[in-house]
Structure formats: C-alpha cells, structure tokens
Short mmCIF file of C-alpha atoms in Angstrom, two decimals:
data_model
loop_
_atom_site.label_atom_id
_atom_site.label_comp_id
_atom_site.label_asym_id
_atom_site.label_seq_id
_atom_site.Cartn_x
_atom_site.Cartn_y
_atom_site.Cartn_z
CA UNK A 1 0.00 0.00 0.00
CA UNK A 2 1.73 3.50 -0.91
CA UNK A 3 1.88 6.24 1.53
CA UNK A 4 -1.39 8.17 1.46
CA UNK A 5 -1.85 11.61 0.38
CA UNK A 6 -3.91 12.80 3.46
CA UNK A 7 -3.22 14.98 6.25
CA UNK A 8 0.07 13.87 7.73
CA UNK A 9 -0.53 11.15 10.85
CA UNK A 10 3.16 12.21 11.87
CA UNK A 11 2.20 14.84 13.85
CA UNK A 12 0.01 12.64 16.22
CA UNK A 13 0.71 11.66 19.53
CA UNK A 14 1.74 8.01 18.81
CA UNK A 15 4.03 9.13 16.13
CA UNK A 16 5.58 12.07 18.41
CA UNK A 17 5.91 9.61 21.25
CA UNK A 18 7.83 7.36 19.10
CA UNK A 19 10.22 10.09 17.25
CA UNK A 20 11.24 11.57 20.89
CA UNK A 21 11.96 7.88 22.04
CA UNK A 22 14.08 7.61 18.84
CA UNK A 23 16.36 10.60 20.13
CA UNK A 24 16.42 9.43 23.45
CA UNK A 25 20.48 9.31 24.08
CA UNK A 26 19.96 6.52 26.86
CA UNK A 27 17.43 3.95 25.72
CA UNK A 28 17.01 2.65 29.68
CA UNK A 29 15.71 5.86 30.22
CA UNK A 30 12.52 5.52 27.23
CA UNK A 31 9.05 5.48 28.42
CA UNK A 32 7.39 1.91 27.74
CA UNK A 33 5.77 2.37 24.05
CA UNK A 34 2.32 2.71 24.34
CA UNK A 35 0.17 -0.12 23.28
CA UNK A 36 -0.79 0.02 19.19
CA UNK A 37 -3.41 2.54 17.63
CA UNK A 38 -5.99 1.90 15.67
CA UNK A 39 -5.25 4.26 12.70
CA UNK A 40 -7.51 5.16 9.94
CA UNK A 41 -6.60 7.84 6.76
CA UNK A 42 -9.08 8.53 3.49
CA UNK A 43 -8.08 10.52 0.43
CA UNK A 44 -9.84 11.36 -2.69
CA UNK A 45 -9.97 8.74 -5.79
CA UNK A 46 -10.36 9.92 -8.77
CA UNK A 47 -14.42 11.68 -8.31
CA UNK A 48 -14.69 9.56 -5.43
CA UNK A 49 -12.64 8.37 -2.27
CA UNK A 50 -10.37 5.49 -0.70
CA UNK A 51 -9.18 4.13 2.50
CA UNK A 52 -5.33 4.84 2.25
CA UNK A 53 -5.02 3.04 5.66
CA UNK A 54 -7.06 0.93 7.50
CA UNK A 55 -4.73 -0.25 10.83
CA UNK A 56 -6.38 -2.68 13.36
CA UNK A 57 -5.53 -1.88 16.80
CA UNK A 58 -4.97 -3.67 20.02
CA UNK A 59 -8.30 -2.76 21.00
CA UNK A 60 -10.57 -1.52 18.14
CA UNK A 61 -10.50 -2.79 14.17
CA UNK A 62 -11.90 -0.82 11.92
CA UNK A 63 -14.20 -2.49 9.27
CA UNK A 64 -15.51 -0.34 6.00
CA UNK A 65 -19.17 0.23 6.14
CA UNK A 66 -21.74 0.15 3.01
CA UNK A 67 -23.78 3.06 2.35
CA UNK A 68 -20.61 5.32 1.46
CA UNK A 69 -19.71 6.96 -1.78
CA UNK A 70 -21.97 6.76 -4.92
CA UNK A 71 -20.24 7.75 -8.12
CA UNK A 72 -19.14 11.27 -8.09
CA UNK A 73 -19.26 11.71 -4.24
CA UNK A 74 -16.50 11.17 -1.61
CA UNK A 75 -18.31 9.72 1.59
CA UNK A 76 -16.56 6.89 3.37
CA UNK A 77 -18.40 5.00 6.10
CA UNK A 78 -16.12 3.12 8.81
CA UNK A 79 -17.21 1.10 11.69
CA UNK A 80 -14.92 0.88 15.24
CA UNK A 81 -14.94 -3.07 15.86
CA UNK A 82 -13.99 -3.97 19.99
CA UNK A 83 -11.34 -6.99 19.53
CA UNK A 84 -10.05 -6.84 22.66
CA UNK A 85 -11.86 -6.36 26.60
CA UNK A 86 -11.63 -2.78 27.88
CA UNK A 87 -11.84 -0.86 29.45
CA UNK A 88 -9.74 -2.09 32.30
CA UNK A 89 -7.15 -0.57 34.36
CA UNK A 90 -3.93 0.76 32.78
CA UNK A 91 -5.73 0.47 29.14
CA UNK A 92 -4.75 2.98 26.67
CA UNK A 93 -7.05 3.14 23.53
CA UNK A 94 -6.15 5.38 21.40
CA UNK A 95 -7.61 6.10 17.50
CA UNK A 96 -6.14 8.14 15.00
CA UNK A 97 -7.53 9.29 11.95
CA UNK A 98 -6.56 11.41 8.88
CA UNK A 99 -8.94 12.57 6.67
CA UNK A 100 -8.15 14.01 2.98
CA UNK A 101 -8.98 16.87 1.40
CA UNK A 102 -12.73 17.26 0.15
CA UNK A 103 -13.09 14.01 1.43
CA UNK A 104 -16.10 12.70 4.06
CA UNK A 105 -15.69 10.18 6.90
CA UNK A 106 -18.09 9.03 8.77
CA UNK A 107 -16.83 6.55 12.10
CA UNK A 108 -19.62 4.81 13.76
CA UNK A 109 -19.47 3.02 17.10
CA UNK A 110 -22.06 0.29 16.78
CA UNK A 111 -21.67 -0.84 20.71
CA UNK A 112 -21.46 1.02 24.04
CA UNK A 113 -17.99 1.47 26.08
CA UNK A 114 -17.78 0.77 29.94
CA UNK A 115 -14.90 1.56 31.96
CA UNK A 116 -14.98 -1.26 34.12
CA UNK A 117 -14.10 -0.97 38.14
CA UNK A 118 -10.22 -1.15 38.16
CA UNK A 119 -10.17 0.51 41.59
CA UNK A 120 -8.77 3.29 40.75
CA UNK A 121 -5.85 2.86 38.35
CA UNK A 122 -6.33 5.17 35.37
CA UNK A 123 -7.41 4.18 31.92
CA UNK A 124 -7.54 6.05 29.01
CA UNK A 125 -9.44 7.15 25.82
CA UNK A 126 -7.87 9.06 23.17
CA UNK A 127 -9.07 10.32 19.33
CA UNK A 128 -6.97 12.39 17.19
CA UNK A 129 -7.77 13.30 14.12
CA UNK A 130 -6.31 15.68 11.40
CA UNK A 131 -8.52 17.39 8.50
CA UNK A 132 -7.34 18.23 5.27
CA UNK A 133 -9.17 21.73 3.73
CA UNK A 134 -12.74 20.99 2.90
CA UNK A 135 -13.01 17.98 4.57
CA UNK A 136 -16.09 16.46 6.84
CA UNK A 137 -15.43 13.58 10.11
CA UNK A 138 -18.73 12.67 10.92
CA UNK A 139 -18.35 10.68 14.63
CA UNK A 140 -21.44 9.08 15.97
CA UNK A 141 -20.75 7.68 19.37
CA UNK A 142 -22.55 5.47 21.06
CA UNK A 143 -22.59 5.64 24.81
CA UNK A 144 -19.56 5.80 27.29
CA UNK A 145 -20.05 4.09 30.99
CA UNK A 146 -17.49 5.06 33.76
CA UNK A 147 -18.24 2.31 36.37
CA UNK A 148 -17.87 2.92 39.65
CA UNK A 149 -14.50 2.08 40.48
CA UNK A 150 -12.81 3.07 37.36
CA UNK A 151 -10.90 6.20 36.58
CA UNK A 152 -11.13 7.87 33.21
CA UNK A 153 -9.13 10.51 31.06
CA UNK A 154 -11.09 10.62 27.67
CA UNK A 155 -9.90 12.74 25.12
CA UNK A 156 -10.93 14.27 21.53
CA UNK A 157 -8.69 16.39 19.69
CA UNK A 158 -9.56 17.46 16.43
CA UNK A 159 -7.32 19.65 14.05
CA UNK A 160 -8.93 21.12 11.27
CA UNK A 161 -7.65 22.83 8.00
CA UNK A 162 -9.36 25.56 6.26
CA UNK A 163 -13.09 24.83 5.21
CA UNK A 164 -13.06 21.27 7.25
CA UNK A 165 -16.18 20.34 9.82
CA UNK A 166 -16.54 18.30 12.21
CA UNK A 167 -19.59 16.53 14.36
CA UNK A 168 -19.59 14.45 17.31
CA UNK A 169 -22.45 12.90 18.89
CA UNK A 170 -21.01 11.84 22.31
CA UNK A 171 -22.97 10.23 25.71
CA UNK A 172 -21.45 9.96 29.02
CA UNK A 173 -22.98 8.44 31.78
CA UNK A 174 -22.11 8.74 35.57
CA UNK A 175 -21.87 4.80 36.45
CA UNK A 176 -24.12 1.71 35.78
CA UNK A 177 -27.41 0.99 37.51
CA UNK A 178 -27.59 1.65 41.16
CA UNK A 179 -24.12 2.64 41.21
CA UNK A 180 -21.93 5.42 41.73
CA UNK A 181 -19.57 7.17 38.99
CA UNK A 182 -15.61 6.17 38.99
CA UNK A 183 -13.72 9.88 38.33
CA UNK A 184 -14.04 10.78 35.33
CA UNK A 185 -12.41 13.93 32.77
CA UNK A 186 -13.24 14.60 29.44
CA UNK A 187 -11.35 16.82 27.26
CA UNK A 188 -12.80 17.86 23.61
CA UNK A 189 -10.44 20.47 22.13
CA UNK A 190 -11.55 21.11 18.33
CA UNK A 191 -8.84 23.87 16.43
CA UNK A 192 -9.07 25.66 13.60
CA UNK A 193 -6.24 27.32 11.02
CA UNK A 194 -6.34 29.86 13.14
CA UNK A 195 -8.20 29.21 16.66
CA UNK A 196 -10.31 27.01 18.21
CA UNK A 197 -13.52 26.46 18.36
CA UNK A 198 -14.14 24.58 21.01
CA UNK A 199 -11.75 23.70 23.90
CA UNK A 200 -13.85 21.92 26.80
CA UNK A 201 -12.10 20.22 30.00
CA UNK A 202 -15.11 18.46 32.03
CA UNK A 203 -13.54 17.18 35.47
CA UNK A 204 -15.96 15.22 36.87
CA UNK A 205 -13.54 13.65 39.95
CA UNK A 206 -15.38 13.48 43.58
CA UNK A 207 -18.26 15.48 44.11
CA UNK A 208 -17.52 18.22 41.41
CA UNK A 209 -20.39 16.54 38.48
CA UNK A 210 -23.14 17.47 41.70
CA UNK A 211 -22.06 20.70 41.81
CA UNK A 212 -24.74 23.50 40.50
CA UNK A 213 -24.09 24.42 36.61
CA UNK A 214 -22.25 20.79 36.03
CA UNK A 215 -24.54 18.12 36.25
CA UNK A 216 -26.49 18.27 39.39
CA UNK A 217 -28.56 15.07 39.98
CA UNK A 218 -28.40 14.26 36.28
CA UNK A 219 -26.55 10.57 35.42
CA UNK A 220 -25.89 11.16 31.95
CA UNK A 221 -24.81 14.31 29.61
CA UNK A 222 -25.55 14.00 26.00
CA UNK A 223 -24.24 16.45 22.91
CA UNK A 224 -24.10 17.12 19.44
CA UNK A 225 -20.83 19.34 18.52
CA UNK A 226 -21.02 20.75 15.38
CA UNK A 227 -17.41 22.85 14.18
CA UNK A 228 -16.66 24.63 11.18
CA UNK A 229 -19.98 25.55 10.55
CA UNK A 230 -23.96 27.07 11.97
CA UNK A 231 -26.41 24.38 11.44
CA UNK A 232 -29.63 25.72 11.23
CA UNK A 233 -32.19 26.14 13.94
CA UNK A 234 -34.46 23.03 14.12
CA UNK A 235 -37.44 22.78 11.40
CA UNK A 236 -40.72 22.31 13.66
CA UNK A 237 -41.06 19.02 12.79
CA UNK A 238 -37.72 18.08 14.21
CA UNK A 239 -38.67 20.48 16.94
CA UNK A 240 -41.68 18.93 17.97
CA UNK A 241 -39.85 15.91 19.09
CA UNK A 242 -37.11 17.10 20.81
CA UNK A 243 -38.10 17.91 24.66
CA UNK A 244 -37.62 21.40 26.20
CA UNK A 245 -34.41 19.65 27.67
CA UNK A 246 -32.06 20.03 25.62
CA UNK A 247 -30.26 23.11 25.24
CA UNK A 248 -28.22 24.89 22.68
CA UNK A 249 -24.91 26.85 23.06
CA UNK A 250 -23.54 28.39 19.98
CA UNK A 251 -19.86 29.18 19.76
CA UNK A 252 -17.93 31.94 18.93
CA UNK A 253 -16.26 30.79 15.87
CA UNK A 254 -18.81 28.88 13.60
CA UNK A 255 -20.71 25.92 15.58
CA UNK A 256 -22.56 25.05 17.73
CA UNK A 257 -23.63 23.09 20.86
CA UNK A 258 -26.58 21.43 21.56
CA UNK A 259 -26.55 19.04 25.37
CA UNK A 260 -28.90 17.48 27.60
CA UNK A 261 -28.77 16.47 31.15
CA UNK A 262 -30.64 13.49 32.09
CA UNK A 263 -31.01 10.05 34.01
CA UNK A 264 -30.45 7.51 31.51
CA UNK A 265 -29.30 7.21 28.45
CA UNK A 266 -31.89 5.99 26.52
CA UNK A 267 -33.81 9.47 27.40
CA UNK A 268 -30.46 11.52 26.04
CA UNK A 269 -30.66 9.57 23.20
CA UNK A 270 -34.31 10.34 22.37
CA UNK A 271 -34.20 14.04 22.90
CA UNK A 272 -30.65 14.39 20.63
CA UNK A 273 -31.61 12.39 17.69
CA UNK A 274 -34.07 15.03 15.92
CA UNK A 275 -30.52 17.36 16.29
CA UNK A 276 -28.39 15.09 14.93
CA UNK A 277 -30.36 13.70 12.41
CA UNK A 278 -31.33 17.14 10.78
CA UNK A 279 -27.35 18.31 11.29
CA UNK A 280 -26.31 15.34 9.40
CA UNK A 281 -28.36 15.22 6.79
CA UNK A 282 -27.76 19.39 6.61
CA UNK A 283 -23.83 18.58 6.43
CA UNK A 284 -24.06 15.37 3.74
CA UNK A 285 -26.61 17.96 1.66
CA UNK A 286 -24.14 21.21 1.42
CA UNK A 287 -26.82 23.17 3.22
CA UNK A 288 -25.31 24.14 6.39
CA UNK A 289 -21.71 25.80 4.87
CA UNK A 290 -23.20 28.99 6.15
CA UNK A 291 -20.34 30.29 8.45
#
C-alpha cells in the first residue's frame, strides 16, 4: 500500500511519542511504548474516495461500512470493531484518523464502552484526528459508561484545516445501575487554522459533576458538537420531538452546541436524535456551509 496523500498522521501523539523515544540518548531511560493505535486515513480517488489506511488496533478494528460513496461523491463510512476487553485498568485506547482533502468520513461506534471498576488505576481514551481543507469527520458515538470504580481521562482532539467540519455525537454516563460514577475527565479540544472552536475540559472527579451548573442530579450528559460551521435552527417538525431539555450553546467561531442532562441514556438519546439527524443530513446535503 503506498503512503497516502492525506493529512500527515506524523504529527500525532503516537508518532511524536515514538520520534522523541528515537532521540532518546539513553534507551534505559525511554518510556514503555504505548500499546498500538488503531489508525484510519481517506483521500480522494479519482471523483470519489479510498481508505489509504485501515490499521487494526490492540483494542478496536476498523471495518468499512456500506452506504458510502456513490459515483461522483466522496463519503466513506467506517465502523470501530472492539477486539479486545476494555476498558480495564492501565488500558490505553487510542484512534487516530486522517482525513483528505474534500473528502467525508463518517466513524460509527455500533456498541457502548464501559470503563470497568479497576479501583482506581487510570485508563484512558484518546481520538486524534487531522482534517485536510474541505473535509467532513462525521463521529457518531454510542454511549460511554465510567463504572464505579474506574478512573477515566477521555480525550478528543480534532485539528482542522481551512473549510473542514466536524460533528460528534457523544454520551457519558455517571456509572451503571444503582451505582456510583468512577472519576471521570473529558477533554474535547476542536482547532481551527487559526483558533479554536471549542476547547472543553469536564472534570468530573469526587463530588464536582453534583455541583450546581455541572450536572447536578443528572446521570448522563448527552451532545451534538457541530465545528466549522452554523447548522440551522431546528425545522418544527424536528422540533416537535425534541423535549424542552435540551439546550443549545452556539460558539464563537462557527458551531454550535446542543446538550442534555438526564437520568439515563436511553432518554439523552431520544431528545438528541431530531438534532443530529437534521445536522447530518444538513452537512451530507451542502446546506449548512453557512459560516
């Protein structure tokens, strides 16, 4: 397989890790190499698109989806396969992705995460991705469990080029059933060519998620992040189903926010998917480039 001709995956965190181990003068003193990434990169075809890379990692393989490009669009579809139990204490999952310019890519979860009780010891969650100009990442997560007992650091860093947009559907919920939460932080820092536009760092350790303007009583917080563009407001139809609940924050570069605070995640789910659904089909249409 030649190199692709997508966004550079040099610049992420595995690849950085590995090039300042490299220099290292004394190799007893090199940090353990961190377990393997699943790694994903798409570039335009010809009038369509092409998975330059498709890497299987220790934890997630990535398996193309149908329902992608027709003839003379570029829309990829990719679904995150688990391969391996996590998440566990002392598990590092990380997923990097590159997507080409003009190109779409759209990474589905099809099954729910828990961090499991590891009493205590840390595990991590970590997505990088790079955008070439003009292109989309569509991410639509499915929901993300922090047992009691575990101890999270979940992170989503997103650099986009000129043109590029971005939307995340993310759940996170505060423990199983009749449990209490393991400590849990969540970092979501989307940048632009020239700033961000969105750069989010939810500590949720202790008490702090009960505290008023967090979460309060609420078990589970729910969002659709849209970057690089203003989706429009909801059409009544859409609006009719979605419950007073959920709120929306717009940002101060183009995008928006849109989150709900409730007690399961079945009920997050039900009041987000009128805003996702019309933000998604917006974005796949060309109607929401408005900046």
């Amino acid at each position: 397989m030649t190199t692709p001709k997508v966004p550079t995956l040099s610049a992420t965190s595995t690849e950085t890790r590995r090039a300042a181990e490299a220099a290292a003068p004394d190799t007893a003193d090199r940090l353990p190499a961190p377990p393997r990434p699943t790694r994903i990169a798409v570039e335009a075809s010809g009038d369509g698109a092409r998975f330059a890379l498709l890497d299987q990692g220790l934890y997630l393989a990535p398996r193309p989806v149908a329902g992608g490009s027709a003839p003379g669009q570029r829309h990829l579809r990719v679904a995150l396969i688990g391969i391996h139990m996590m998440l566990l204490g002392g598990d590092d999952v990380r997923i990097e992705i590159a997507v080409g310019a003009g190109v779409t890519l759209e990474v589905i979860e099809p099954a729910g995460m828990v961090a499991y009780d590891a009493e205590g010891r840390q595990s991590r969650w970590c997505l990088d991705a790079v955008l070439g100009e003009g292109a989309v990442l569509i991410w639509e997560g499915a929901a993300f469990v922090a047992a009691e007992g575990s101890n999270v650091l979940r992170e989503t860093r997103v650099r986009m080029g000129p043109g590029a947009r971005f939307l995340l559907r993310e759940t996170l919920v505060l423990g199983r059933s009749g449990e209490a939460a393991g400590p849990l932080r969540s970092i979501t820092r989307l940048s632009g060519p020239e700033t961000d536009y969105l750069y989010e760092d939810l500590d949720l350790h202790g008490m702090r998620h009960r505290a008023v303007g967090i979460l309060g009583g609420s078990k589970v917080m729910g969002s659709v992040t849209a970057a690089g563009w203003r989706p429009e407001p909801l059409s009544e139809e859409c609006a009719g189903t979605s419950a007073p609940g959920a709120r929306r924050f717009e940002l101060a570069q183009p995008g928006a926010v849109t989150r709900v605070l409730t007690g399961t995640a079945h009920a997050a789910d039900r009041l987000l998917e009128p805003v996702y659904a019309q933000w998604k089909a917006g974005l796949l249409a060309g109607t929401n480039r408005n900046p």
